[in-house]
């Protein structure tokens, strides 16, 4: 059993599909109060959230690739090109397993790329593995 974290972890979920968002939220929030999860539906809303000085900087961004307005590819390029935002870990969680999408995400400095499994149990397990690594195992940047 892991010790309770010193502070809640903030996760920004950038996902436009309501069903996928619900499944991701349920899997991430299984640890109870240790997670603060905010969901936005596209890259423009994500940037608005990230650039709002009144909101906490997330410890992790979970990013879908295929969204309206500003898609995940475009957002990833903006995030990793922005000195104030580039240190936030970004996990791409998407339906695409196309080699070009995977390579492009890593070229844009995604920290990890996870293909959304079709099976519900596998989907939940994949999200929990992201949570376990980035929020329980990896050392987070200290808050400024």
Coordinates of N, CA, C and O in Angstrom, one line a residue, residues 67-128:
X67 N -9.6 15.7 -32.3 CA -10.6 16.6 -31.7 C -10.9 17.7 -32.6 O -10.1 18.0 -33.5
X68 N -12.0 18.4 -32.4 CA -12.3 19.6 -33.2 C -11.5 20.8 -32.8 O -10.7 20.7 -31.9
X69 N -11.6 21.8 -33.6 CA -10.9 23.1 -33.4 C -9.4 22.9 -33.4 O -8.8 23.0 -34.5
X70 N -8.8 22.7 -32.3 CA -7.3 22.4 -32.3 C -7.1 21.0 -31.8 O -7.5 20.6 -30.7
X71 N -6.6 20.1 -32.7 CA -6.5 18.7 -32.4 C -5.2 18.5 -31.5 O -4.5 19.4 -31.2
X72 N -5.1 17.2 -31.1 CA -4.0 16.9 -30.2 C -2.6 17.0 -30.7 O -1.7 17.4 -30.0
X73 N -2.4 16.8 -32.0 CA -1.1 17.0 -32.7 C -0.7 18.5 -32.6 O 0.4 18.8 -32.2
X74 N -1.7 19.4 -32.9 CA -1.4 20.8 -32.8 C -1.1 21.3 -31.4 O -0.2 22.0 -31.2
X75 N -1.9 20.8 -30.5 CA -1.8 21.2 -29.1 C -0.4 20.7 -28.6 O 0.3 21.4 -27.9
X76 N 0.0 19.5 -28.9 CA 1.2 18.9 -28.4 C 2.4 19.8 -28.9 O 3.3 20.1 -28.2
X77 N 2.3 20.2 -30.2 CA 3.4 21.1 -30.7 C 3.4 22.4 -29.9 O 4.5 22.9 -29.6
X78 N 2.3 23.0 -29.6 CA 2.2 24.3 -28.9 C 2.8 24.0 -27.5 O 3.6 24.8 -27.0
X79 N 2.3 23.0 -26.8 CA 2.8 22.7 -25.4 C 4.3 22.6 -25.3 O 4.9 23.2 -24.5
X80 N 4.9 21.7 -26.2 CA 6.3 21.4 -26.1 C 7.1 22.6 -26.7 O 8.3 22.6 -26.4
X81 N 6.5 23.5 -27.4 CA 7.2 24.7 -27.9 C 7.1 25.9 -26.9 O 7.8 26.9 -27.1
X82 N 6.4 25.7 -25.8 CA 6.1 26.8 -24.9 C 7.0 26.6 -23.6 O 6.8 25.6 -22.9
X83 N 7.9 27.5 -23.4 CA 8.8 27.3 -22.3 C 8.1 27.1 -20.9 O 8.6 26.4 -20.1
X84 N 7.0 27.7 -20.8 CA 6.2 27.6 -19.5 C 5.5 26.3 -19.4 O 5.1 25.9 -18.3
X85 N 5.2 25.6 -20.5 CA 4.3 24.5 -20.4 C 5.1 23.2 -20.8 O 4.6 22.1 -20.5
X86 N 6.2 23.2 -21.4 CA 6.9 22.0 -22.0 C 7.2 21.0 -20.9 O 7.4 19.8 -21.3
X87 N 7.4 21.4 -19.7 CA 7.8 20.4 -18.7 C 6.7 19.5 -18.2 O 6.9 18.5 -17.5
X88 N 5.5 19.9 -18.5 CA 4.3 19.1 -18.0 C 4.3 17.8 -18.9 O 4.3 17.8 -20.1
X89 N 4.3 16.6 -18.2 CA 4.3 15.3 -18.9 C 2.9 15.2 -19.7 O 1.9 15.6 -19.2
X90 N 3.1 14.8 -21.0 CA 1.9 14.6 -21.8 C 1.8 13.1 -22.3 O 2.8 12.7 -22.9
X91 N 0.7 12.5 -22.0 CA 0.5 11.1 -22.4 C -0.6 11.2 -23.5 O -1.7 11.6 -23.2
X92 N -0.3 10.8 -24.7 CA -1.2 10.7 -25.8 C -2.0 9.4 -25.5 O -1.4 8.3 -25.4
X93 N -3.3 9.5 -25.4 CA -4.2 8.3 -25.3 C -5.3 8.4 -26.4 O -6.2 9.3 -26.3
X94 N -5.1 7.6 -27.4 CA -5.9 7.8 -28.6 C -6.3 6.5 -29.3 O -5.7 5.4 -28.9
X95 N -7.2 6.5 -30.2 CA -7.6 5.3 -30.9 C -6.6 4.9 -32.0 O -6.6 3.7 -32.4
X96 N -5.8 5.8 -32.4 CA -4.9 5.5 -33.5 C -3.7 4.7 -33.1 O -3.0 5.1 -32.2
X97 N -3.4 3.7 -33.8 CA -2.2 2.9 -33.6 C -1.3 3.0 -34.9 O -0.4 2.3 -35.0
X98 N -1.7 4.0 -35.8 CA -0.9 4.2 -37.0 C 0.5 4.6 -36.7 O 0.8 5.5 -35.9
X99 N 1.5 3.9 -37.3 CA 2.9 4.2 -37.0 C 3.2 5.7 -37.2 O 4.0 6.2 -36.5
X100 N 2.6 6.3 -38.2 CA 2.9 7.8 -38.5 C 2.4 8.6 -37.3 O 3.1 9.6 -36.9
X101 N 1.3 8.3 -36.7 CA 0.8 9.0 -35.6 C 1.7 8.8 -34.3 O 2.0 9.8 -33.6
X102 N 2.1 7.6 -34.1 CA 3.0 7.3 -33.0 C 4.3 8.1 -33.2 O 4.8 8.8 -32.3
X103 N 4.9 8.0 -34.3 CA 6.2 8.6 -34.6 C 6.0 10.2 -34.5 O 6.9 10.8 -33.9
X104 N 5.0 10.7 -35.0 CA 4.7 12.1 -35.0 C 4.6 12.6 -33.5 O 5.1 13.7 -33.2
X105 N 3.9 11.9 -32.7 CA 3.7 12.3 -31.3 C 5.0 12.3 -30.6 O 5.3 13.3 -29.8
X106 N 5.9 11.3 -30.8 CA 7.2 11.3 -30.1 C 8.1 12.4 -30.7 O 8.9 13.0 -30.0
X107 N 8.0 12.7 -32.0 CA 8.8 13.8 -32.6 C 8.3 15.1 -32.0 O 9.1 16.1 -31.9
X108 N 7.1 15.2 -31.5 CA 6.6 16.4 -30.9 C 6.8 16.4 -29.4 O 6.3 17.2 -28.6
X109 N 7.6 15.4 -28.9 CA 8.0 15.3 -27.5 C 6.9 14.8 -26.6 O 6.9 15.2 -25.4
X110 N 6.0 14.0 -27.0 CA 5.0 13.3 -26.1 C 5.9 12.5 -25.2 O 6.9 11.9 -25.6
X111 N 5.4 12.4 -23.9 CA 6.2 11.6 -23.0 C 5.8 10.1 -23.1 O 6.6 9.2 -22.7
X112 N 4.6 9.8 -23.6 CA 4.2 8.4 -23.8 C 3.0 8.4 -24.8 O 2.3 9.4 -25.0
X113 N 2.9 7.3 -25.5 CA 1.8 7.1 -26.5 C 1.1 5.8 -26.1 O 1.7 4.7 -26.1
X114 N -0.2 5.9 -25.8 CA -1.0 4.7 -25.5 C -2.2 4.6 -26.4 O -2.9 5.6 -26.6
X115 N -2.4 3.5 -27.1 CA -3.5 3.3 -27.9 C -4.7 2.8 -27.1 O -4.5 1.9 -26.2
X116 N -5.8 3.4 -27.2 CA -7.0 3.1 -26.5 C -7.5 1.7 -26.9 O -7.8 1.4 -28.0
X117 N -7.5 0.7 -25.9 CA -8.0 -0.6 -26.2 C -9.5 -0.6 -26.5 O -10.2 0.3 -25.9
X118 N -10.0 -1.5 -27.3 CA -11.4 -1.6 -27.5 C -12.1 -2.2 -26.4 O -13.2 -1.8 -26.0
X119 N -11.5 -3.2 -25.8 CA -12.1 -4.0 -24.6 C -12.1 -3.1 -23.4 O -11.1 -2.4 -23.1
X120 N -13.3 -3.0 -22.7 CA -13.4 -2.1 -21.5 C -12.4 -2.4 -20.4 O -11.8 -1.5 -19.9
X121 N -12.2 -3.7 -20.1 CA -11.3 -4.0 -19.0 C -9.8 -3.6 -19.4 O -9.1 -3.1 -18.6
X122 N -9.5 -3.8 -20.7 CA -8.1 -3.4 -21.2 C -8.0 -1.9 -21.2 O -6.9 -1.4 -20.8
X123 N -9.1 -1.2 -21.5 CA -9.1 0.3 -21.5 C -8.8 0.8 -20.1 O -8.0 1.6 -19.9
X124 N -9.6 0.2 -19.2 CA -9.4 0.6 -17.7 C -8.0 0.3 -17.3 O -7.4 1.2 -16.6
X125 N -7.5 -0.8 -17.6 CA -6.2 -1.2 -17.2 C -5.1 -0.3 -17.8 O -4.2 0.1 -17.1
X126 N -5.3 0.1 -19.0 CA -4.3 1.0 -19.7 C -4.3 2.4 -19.0 O -3.3 3.0 -18.7
X127 N -5.5 2.9 -18.7 CA -5.6 4.2 -18.0 C -5.0 4.1 -16.6 O -4.2 5.0 -16.1
X128 N -5.2 3.0 -15.9 CA -4.7 2.9 -14.5 C -3.2 2.7 -14.6 O -2.5 3.2 -13.7

